[in-house]
mmCIF file of C-alpha atoms in Angstrom:
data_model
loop_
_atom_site.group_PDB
_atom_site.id
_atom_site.type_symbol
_atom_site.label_atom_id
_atom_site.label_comp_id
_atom_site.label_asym_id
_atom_site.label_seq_id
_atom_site.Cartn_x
_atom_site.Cartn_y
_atom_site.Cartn_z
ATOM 1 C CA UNK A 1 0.000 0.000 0.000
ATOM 2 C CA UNK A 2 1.176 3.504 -0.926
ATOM 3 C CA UNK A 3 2.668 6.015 1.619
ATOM 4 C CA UNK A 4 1.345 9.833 1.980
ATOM 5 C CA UNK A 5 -1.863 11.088 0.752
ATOM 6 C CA UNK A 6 -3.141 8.609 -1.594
ATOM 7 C CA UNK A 7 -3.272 5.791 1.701
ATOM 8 C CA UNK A 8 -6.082 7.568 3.470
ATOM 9 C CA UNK A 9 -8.062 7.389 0.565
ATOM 10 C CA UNK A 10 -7.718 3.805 -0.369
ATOM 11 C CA UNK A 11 -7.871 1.860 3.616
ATOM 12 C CA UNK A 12 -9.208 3.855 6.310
ATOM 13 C CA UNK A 13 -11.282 1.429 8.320
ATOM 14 C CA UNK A 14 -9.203 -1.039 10.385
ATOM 15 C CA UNK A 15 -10.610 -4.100 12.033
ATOM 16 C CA UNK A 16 -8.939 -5.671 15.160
ATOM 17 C CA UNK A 17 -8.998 -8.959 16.674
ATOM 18 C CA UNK A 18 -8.434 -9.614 20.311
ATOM 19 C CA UNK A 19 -7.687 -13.496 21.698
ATOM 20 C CA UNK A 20 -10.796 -15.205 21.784
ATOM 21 C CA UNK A 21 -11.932 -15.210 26.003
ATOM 22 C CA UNK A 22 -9.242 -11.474 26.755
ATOM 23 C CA UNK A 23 -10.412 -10.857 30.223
ATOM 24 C CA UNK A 24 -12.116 -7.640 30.162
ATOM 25 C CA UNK A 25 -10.506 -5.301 31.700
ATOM 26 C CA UNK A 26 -7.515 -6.620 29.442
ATOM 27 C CA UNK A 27 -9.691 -5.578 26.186
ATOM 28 C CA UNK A 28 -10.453 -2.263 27.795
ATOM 29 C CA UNK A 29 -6.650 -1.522 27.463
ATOM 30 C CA UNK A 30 -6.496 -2.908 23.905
ATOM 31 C CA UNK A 31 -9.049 -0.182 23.423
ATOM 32 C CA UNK A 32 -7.290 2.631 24.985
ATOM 33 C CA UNK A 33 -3.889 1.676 22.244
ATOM 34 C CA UNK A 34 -6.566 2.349 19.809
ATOM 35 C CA UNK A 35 -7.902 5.274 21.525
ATOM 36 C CA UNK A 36 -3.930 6.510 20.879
ATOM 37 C CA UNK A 37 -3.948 5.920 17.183
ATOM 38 C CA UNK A 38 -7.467 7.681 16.303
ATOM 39 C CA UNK A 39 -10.029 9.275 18.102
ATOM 40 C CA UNK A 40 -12.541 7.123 16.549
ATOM 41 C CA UNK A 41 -12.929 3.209 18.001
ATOM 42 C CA UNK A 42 -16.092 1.636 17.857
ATOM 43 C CA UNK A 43 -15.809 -1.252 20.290
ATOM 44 C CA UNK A 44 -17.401 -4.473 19.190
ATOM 45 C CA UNK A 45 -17.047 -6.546 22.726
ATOM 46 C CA UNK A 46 -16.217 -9.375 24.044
ATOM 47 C CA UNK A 47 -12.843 -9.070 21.610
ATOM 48 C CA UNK A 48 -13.016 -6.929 18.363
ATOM 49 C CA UNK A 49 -12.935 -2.728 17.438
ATOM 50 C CA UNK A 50 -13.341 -1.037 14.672
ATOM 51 C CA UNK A 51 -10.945 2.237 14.165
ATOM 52 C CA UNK A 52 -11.557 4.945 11.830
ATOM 53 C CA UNK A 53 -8.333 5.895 10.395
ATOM 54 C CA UNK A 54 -8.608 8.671 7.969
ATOM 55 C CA UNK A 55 -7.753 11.414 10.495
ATOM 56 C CA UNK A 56 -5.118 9.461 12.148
ATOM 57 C CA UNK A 57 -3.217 8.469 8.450
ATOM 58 C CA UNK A 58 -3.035 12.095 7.989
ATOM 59 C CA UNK A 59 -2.052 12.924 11.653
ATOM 60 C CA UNK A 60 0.602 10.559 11.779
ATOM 61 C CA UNK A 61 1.990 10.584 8.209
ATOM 62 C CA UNK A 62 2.247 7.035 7.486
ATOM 63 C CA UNK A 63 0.395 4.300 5.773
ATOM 64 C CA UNK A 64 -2.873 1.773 7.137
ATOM 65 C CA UNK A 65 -0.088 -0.962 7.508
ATOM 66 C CA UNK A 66 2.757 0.832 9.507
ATOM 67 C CA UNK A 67 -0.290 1.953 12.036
ATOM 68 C CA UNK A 68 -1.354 -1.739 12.566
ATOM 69 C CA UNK A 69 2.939 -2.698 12.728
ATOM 70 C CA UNK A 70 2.885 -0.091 15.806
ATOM 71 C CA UNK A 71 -0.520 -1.209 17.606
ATOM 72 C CA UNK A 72 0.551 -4.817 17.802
ATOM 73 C CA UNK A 73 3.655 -3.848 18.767
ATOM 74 C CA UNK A 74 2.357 -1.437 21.756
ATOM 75 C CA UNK A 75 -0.114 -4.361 23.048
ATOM 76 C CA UNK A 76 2.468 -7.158 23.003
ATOM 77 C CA UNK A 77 4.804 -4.954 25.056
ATOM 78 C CA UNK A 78 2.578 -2.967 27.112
ATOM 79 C CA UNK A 79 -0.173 -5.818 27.661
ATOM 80 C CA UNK A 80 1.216 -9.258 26.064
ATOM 81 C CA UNK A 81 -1.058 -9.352 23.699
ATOM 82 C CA UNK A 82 -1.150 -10.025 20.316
ATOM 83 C CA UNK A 83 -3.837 -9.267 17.901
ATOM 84 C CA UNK A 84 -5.150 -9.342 14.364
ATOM 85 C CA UNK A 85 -5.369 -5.872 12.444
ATOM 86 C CA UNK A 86 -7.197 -6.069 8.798
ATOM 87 C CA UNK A 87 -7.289 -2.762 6.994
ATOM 88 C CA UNK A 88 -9.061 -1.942 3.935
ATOM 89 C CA UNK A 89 -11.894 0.339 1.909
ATOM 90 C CA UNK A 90 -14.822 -0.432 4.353
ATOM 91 C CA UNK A 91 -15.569 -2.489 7.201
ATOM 92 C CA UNK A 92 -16.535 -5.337 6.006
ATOM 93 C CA UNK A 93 -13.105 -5.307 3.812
ATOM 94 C CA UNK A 94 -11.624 -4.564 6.943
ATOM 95 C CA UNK A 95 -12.864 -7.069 9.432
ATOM 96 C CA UNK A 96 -12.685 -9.801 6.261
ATOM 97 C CA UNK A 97 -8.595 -9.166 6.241
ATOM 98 C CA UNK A 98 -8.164 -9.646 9.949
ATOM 99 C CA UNK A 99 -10.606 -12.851 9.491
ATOM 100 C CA UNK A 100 -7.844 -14.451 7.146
ATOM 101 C CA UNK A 101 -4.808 -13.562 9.597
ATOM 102 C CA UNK A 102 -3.751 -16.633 11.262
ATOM 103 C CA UNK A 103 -3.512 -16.460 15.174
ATOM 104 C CA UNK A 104 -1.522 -15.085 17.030
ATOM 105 C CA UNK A 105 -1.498 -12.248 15.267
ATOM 106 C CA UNK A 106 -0.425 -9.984 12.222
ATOM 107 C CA UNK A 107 -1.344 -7.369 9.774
ATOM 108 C CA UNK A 108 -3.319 -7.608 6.262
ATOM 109 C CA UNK A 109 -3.736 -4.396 4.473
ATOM 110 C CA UNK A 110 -6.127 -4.441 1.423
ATOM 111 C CA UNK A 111 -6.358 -0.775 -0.556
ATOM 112 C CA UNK A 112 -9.311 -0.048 -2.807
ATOM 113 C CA UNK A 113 -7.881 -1.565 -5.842
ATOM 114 C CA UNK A 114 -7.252 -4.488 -4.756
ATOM 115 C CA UNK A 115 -10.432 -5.583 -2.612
ATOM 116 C CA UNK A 116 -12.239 -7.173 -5.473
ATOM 117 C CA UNK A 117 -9.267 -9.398 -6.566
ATOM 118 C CA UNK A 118 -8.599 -10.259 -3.125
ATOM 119 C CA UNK A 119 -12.007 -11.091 -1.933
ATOM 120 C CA UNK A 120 -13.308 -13.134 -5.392
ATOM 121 C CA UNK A 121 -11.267 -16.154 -4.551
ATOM 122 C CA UNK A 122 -11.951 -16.364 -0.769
ATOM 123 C CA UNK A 123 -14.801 -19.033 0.256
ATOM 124 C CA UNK A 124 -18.259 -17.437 0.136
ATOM 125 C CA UNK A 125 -18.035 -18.514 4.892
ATOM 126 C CA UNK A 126 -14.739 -15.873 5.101
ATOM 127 C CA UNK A 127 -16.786 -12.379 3.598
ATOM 128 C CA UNK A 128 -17.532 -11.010 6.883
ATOM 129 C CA UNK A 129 -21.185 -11.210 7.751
ATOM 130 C CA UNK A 130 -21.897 -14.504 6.209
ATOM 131 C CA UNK A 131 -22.932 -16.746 9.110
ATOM 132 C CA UNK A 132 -22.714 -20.854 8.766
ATOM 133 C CA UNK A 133 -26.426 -21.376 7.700
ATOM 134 C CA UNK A 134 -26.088 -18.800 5.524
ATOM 135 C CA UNK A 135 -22.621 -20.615 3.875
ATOM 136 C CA UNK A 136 -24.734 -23.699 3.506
ATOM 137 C CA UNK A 137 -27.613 -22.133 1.272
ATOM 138 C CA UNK A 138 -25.121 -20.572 -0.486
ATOM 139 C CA UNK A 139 -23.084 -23.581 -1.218
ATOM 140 C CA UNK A 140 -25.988 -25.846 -2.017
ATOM 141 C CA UNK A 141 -26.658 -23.336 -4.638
ATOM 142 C CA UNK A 142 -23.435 -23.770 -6.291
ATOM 143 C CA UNK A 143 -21.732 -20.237 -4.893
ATOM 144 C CA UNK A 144 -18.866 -20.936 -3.316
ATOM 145 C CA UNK A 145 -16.488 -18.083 -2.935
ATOM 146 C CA UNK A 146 -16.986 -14.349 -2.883
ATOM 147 C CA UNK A 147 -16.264 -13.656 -6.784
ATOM 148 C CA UNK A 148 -19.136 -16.134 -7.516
ATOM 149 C CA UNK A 149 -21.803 -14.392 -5.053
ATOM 150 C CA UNK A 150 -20.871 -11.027 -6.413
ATOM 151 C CA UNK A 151 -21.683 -12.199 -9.610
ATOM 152 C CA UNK A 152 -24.896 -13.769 -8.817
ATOM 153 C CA UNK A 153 -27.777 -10.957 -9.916
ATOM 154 C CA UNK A 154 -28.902 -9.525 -6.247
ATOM 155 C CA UNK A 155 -32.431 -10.416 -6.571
ATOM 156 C CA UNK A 156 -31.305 -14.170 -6.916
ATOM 157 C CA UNK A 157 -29.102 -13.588 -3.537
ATOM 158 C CA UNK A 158 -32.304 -12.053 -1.578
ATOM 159 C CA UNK A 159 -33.999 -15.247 -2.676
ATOM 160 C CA UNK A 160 -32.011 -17.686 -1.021
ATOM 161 C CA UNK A 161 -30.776 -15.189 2.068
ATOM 162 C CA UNK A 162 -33.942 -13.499 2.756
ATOM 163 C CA UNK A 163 -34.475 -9.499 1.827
ATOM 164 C CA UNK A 164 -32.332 -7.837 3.703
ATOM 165 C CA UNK A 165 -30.036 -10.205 4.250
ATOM 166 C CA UNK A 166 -30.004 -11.061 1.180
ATOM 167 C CA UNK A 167 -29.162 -7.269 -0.171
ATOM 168 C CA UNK A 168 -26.291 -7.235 2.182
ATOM 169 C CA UNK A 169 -24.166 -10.657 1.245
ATOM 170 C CA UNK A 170 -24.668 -9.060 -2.365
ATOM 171 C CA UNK A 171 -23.750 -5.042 -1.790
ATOM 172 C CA UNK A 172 -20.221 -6.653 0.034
ATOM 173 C CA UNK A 173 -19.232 -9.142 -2.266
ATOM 174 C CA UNK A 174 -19.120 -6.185 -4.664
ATOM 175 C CA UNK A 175 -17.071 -3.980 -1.967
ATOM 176 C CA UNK A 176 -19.992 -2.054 -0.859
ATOM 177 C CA UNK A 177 -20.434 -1.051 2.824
ATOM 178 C CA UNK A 178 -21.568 2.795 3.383
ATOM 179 C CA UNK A 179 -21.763 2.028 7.396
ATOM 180 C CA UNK A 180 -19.709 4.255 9.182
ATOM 181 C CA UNK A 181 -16.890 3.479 12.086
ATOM 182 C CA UNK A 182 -19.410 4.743 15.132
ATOM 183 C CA UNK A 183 -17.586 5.655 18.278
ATOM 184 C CA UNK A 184 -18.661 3.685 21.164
ATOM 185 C CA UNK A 185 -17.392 2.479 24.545
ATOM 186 C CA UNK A 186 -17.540 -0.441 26.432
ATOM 187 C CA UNK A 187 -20.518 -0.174 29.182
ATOM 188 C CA UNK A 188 -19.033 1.196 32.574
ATOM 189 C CA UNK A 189 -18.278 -2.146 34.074
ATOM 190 C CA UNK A 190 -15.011 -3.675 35.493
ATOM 191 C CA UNK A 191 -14.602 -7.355 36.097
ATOM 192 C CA UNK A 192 -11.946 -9.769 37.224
ATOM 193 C CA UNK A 193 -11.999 -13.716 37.473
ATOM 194 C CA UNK A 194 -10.510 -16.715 38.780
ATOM 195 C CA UNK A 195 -10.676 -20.257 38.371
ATOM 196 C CA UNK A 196 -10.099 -22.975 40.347
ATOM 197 C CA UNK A 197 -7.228 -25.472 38.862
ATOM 198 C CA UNK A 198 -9.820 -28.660 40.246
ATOM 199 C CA UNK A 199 -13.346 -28.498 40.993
ATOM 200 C CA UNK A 200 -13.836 -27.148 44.622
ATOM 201 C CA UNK A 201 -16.358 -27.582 47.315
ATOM 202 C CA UNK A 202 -13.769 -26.106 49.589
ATOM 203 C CA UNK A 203 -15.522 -23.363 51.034
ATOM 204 C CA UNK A 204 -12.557 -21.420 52.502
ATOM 205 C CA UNK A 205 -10.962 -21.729 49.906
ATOM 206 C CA UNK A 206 -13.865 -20.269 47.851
ATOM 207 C CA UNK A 207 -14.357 -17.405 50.488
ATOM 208 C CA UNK A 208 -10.254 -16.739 49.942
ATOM 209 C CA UNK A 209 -10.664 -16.375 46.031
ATOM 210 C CA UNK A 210 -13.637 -13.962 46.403
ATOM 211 C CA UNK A 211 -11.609 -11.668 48.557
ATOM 212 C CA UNK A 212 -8.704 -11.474 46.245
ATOM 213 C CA UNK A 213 -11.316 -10.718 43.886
ATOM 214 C CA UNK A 214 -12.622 -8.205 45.789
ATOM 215 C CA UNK A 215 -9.442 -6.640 46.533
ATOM 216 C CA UNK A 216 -8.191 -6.481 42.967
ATOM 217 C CA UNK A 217 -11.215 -4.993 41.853
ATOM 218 C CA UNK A 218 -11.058 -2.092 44.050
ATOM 219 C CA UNK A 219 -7.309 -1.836 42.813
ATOM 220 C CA UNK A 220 -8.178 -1.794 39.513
ATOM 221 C CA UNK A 221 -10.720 0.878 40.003
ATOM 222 C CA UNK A 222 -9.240 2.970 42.004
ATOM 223 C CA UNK A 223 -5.973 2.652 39.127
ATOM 224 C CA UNK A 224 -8.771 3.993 36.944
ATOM 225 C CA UNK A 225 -9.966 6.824 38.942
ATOM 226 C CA UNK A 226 -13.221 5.086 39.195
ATOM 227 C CA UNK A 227 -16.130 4.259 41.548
ATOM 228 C CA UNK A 228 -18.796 1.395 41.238
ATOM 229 C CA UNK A 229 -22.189 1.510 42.033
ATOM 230 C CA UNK A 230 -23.388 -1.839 42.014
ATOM 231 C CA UNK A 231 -21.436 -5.719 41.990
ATOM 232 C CA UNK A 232 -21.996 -8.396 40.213
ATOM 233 C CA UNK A 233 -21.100 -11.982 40.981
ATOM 234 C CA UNK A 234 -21.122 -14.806 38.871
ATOM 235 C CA UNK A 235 -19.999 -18.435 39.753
ATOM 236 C CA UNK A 236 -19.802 -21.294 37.362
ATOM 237 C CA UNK A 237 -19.952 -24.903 38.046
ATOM 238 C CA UNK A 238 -18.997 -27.726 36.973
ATOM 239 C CA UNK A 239 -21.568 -28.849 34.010
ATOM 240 C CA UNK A 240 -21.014 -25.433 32.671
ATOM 241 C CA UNK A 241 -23.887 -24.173 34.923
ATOM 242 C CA UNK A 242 -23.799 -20.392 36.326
ATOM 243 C CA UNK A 243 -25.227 -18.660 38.958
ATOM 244 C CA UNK A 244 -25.518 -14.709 38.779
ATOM 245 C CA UNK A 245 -26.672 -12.041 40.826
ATOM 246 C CA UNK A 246 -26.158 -7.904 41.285
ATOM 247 C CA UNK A 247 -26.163 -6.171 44.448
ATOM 248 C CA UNK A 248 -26.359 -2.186 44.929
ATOM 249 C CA UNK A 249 -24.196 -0.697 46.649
ATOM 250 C CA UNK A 250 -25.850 2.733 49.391
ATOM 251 C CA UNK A 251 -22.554 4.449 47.925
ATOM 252 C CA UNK A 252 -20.168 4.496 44.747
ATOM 253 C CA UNK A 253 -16.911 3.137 46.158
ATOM 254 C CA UNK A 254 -13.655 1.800 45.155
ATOM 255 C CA UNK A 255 -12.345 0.918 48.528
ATOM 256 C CA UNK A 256 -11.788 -2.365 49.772
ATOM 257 C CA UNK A 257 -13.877 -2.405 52.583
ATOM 258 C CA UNK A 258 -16.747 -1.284 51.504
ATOM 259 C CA UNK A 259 -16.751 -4.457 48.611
ATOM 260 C CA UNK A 260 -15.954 -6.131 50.833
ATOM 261 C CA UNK A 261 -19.501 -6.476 52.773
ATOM 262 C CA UNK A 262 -21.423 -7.102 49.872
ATOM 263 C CA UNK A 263 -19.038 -9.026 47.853
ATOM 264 C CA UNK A 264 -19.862 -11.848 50.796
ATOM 265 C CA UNK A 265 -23.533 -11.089 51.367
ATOM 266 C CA UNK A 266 -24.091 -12.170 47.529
ATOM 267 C CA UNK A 267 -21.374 -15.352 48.103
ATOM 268 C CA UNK A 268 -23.921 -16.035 51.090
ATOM 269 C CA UNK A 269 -27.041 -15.935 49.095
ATOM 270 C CA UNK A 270 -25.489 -18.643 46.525
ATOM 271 C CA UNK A 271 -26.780 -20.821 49.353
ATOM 272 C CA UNK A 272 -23.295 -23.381 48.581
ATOM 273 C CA UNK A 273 -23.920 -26.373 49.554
ATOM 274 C CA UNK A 274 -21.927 -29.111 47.417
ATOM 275 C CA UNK A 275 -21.871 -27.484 44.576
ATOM 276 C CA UNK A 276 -18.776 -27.934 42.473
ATOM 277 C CA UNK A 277 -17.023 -24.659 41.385
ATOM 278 C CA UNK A 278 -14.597 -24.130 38.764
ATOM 279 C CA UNK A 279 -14.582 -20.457 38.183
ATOM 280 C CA UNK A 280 -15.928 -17.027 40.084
ATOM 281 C CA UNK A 281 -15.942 -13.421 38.259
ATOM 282 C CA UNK A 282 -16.463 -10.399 40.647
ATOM 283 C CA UNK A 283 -17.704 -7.030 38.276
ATOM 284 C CA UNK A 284 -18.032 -3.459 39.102
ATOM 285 C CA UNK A 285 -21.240 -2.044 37.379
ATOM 286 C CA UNK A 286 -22.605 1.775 36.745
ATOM 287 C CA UNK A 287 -19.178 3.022 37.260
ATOM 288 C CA UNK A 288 -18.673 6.651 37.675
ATOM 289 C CA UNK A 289 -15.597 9.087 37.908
ATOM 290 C CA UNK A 290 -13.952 8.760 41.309
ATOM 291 C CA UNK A 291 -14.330 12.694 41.954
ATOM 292 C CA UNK A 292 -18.524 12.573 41.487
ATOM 293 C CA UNK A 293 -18.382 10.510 44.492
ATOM 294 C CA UNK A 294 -18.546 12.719 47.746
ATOM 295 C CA UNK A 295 -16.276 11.339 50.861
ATOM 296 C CA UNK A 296 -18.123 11.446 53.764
ATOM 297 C CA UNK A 297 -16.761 12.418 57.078
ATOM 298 C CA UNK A 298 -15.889 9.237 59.348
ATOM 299 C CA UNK A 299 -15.336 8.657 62.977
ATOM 300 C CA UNK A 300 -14.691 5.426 62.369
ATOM 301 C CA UNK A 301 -10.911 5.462 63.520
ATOM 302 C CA UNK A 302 -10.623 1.883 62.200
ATOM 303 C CA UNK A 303 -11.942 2.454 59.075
ATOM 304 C CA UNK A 304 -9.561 5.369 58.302
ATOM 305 C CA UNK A 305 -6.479 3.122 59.656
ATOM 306 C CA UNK A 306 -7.521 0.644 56.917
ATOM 307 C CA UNK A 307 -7.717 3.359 54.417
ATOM 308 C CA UNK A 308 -4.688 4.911 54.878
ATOM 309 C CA UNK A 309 -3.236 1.138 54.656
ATOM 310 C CA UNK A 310 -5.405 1.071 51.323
ATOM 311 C CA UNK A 311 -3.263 3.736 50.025
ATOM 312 C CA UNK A 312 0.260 2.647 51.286
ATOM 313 C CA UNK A 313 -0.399 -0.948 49.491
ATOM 314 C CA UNK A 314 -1.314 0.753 46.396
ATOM 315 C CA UNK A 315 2.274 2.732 45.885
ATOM 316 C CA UNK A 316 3.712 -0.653 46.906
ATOM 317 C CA UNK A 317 2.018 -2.760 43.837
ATOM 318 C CA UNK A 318 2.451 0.157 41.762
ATOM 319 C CA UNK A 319 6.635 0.146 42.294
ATOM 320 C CA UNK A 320 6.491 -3.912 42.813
ATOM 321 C CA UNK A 321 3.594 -4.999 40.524
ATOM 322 C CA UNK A 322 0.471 -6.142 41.859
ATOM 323 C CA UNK A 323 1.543 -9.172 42.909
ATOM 324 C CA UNK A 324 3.746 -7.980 45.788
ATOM 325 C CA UNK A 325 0.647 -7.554 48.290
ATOM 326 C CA UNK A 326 -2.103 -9.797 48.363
ATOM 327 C CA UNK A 327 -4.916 -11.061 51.215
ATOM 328 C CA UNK A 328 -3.305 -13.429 53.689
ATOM 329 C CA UNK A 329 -6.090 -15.801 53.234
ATOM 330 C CA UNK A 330 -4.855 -16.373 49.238
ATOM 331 C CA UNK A 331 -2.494 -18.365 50.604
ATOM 332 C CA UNK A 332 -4.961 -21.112 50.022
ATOM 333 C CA UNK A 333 -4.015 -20.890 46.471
ATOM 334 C CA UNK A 334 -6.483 -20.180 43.219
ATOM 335 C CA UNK A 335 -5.426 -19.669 39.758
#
């Protein structure tokens, strides 16, 4: 692809791919490298963006390709993780490329020029948008790769897709996709997980994973300048059964303590018995900017020992990682 002023107009949309199951708070830092590059990211949870680049090419002064070189190398230093970048004409050019990248990670860069030639070979399943029913009519038909469905008259294509499905396979086999990269954020919600190396009906050890859990959330947050309103706690068993429930919190907080309290009321109302667990995930919900939340006088002397001790532990992590402190009762180890 061409350098300078002629790459903007030829691949402005790129299309990334996370690692399938990125803990969340891990893709919300995928999303803030983006957020460096352009000021436009649509985020397309659990493990995909979208990243309008037409500003950025110009901002920057390089091509599609060297940006996507630079983001994968920013999140396999700064978070160890590698990820797919596709870059072409429109999205669905775009999120096609990074479709055809092989795991764990690279960079395919399509221009304008070349999207027809590159997509008329591919099997009708890769064109992004084309789900595995949808293959199958296809196929049975006799269309079995892009250049064949963009040659198929439309009306033909609505008749064995539906309408507007139909309308769709056939405007993006031909390279045509007017939608727009649409800024959006994740939801305001911060989770973290463990899971248990064998399935436990250990219920101290349970009770120690939930407090790590609870203590690294309120780390995280608190990293973030943030505050959460509400929890959420979700446990999964053995079977692949879950069990999920939200408590509010009377307060936005990111301390410790006050997690704490309801982090083991909703453990409580699990009602464990012998269930077998293999996984917990504790989540902050409705989170808000750490300075809308008032602090409230306290003559709790206790309390502000334990917050002052909240603070001291947090320089500590941040100089030794946060590893280097952790709940004395984690000693009864979790994964």
């Amino acid at each position: 692809m061409e350098a300078g002023t002629e790459a903007w107009r030829v691949a402005s949309v790129m299309h990334v791919r996370c690692p399938d199951r990125l803990p969340e708070d891990v893709y919300r830092q995928v999303l803030e490298q983006l957020a460096e590059l352009s000021p436009v990211v649509q985020a397309l949870p659990p493990s995909a963006a979208l990243v309008e680049l037409k500003g950025a090419l110009r901002y920057h002064g390089v091509d599609g390709r060297r940006l996507g070189e630079v983001l994968r190398v920013r999140t396999i230093s700064r978070l160890g993780v590698d990820v797919r970048v596709g870059i072409g004409p429109t999205v669905t050019v775009a999120a096609t490329a990074s479709g055809q990248i092989t795991e764990p990670g690279g960079v395919l860069a399509i221009d304008s020029r070349q999207a027809a030639d590159w997509l008329g070979p591919l099997p009708v399943e890769a064109l992004h948008g084309i789900g595995p029913r949808q293959a199958q009519a296809l196929r049975d038909y006799g269309v079995h790769c892009v250049g064949l469905l963009a040659a198929v008259p439309p009306a033909t294509v609505q008749r064995l897709l539906g309408g507007r499905a139909g309308r769709q396979a056939a405007d993006r086999a031909r390279g045509i996709d007017p939608r727009p990269v649409t800024p959006r954020a994740l939801p305001a919600s911060a989770s973290v997980s463990r899971t248990f190396p064998r399935h436990t009906l250990d219920g101290a050890a349970v009770r120690a994973a939930l407090l790590d859990l609870v203590v690294t959330l309120a780390h995280q947050l608190r990293g973030r300048g943030q505050a959460a309103r509400g929890l959420t706690l979700t446990l999964r068993f053995a079977g692949g059964t879950t069990w999920e429930k939200t408590r509010r919190l009377p307060e936005a907080s990111a301390h410790d303590d006050d997690l704490r309290t309801p982090a083991y009321r909703l453990i409580d109302a699990a009602g464990l018995q012998r269930g077998r667990l293999t996984g917990i995930t504790m989540k902050g919900e409705d989170l808000v900017a750490a300075g809308q939340v008032a602090e409230q006088i306290s003559f709790d002397g206790a309390r502000e020992a334990r917050l002052v001790a909240e603070e001291v532990s947090d320089r500590i992590r941040a100089k030794f990682g946060t590893g280097a402190i952790r709940p004395a009762t984690t000693l009864l180890r979790v994964s």
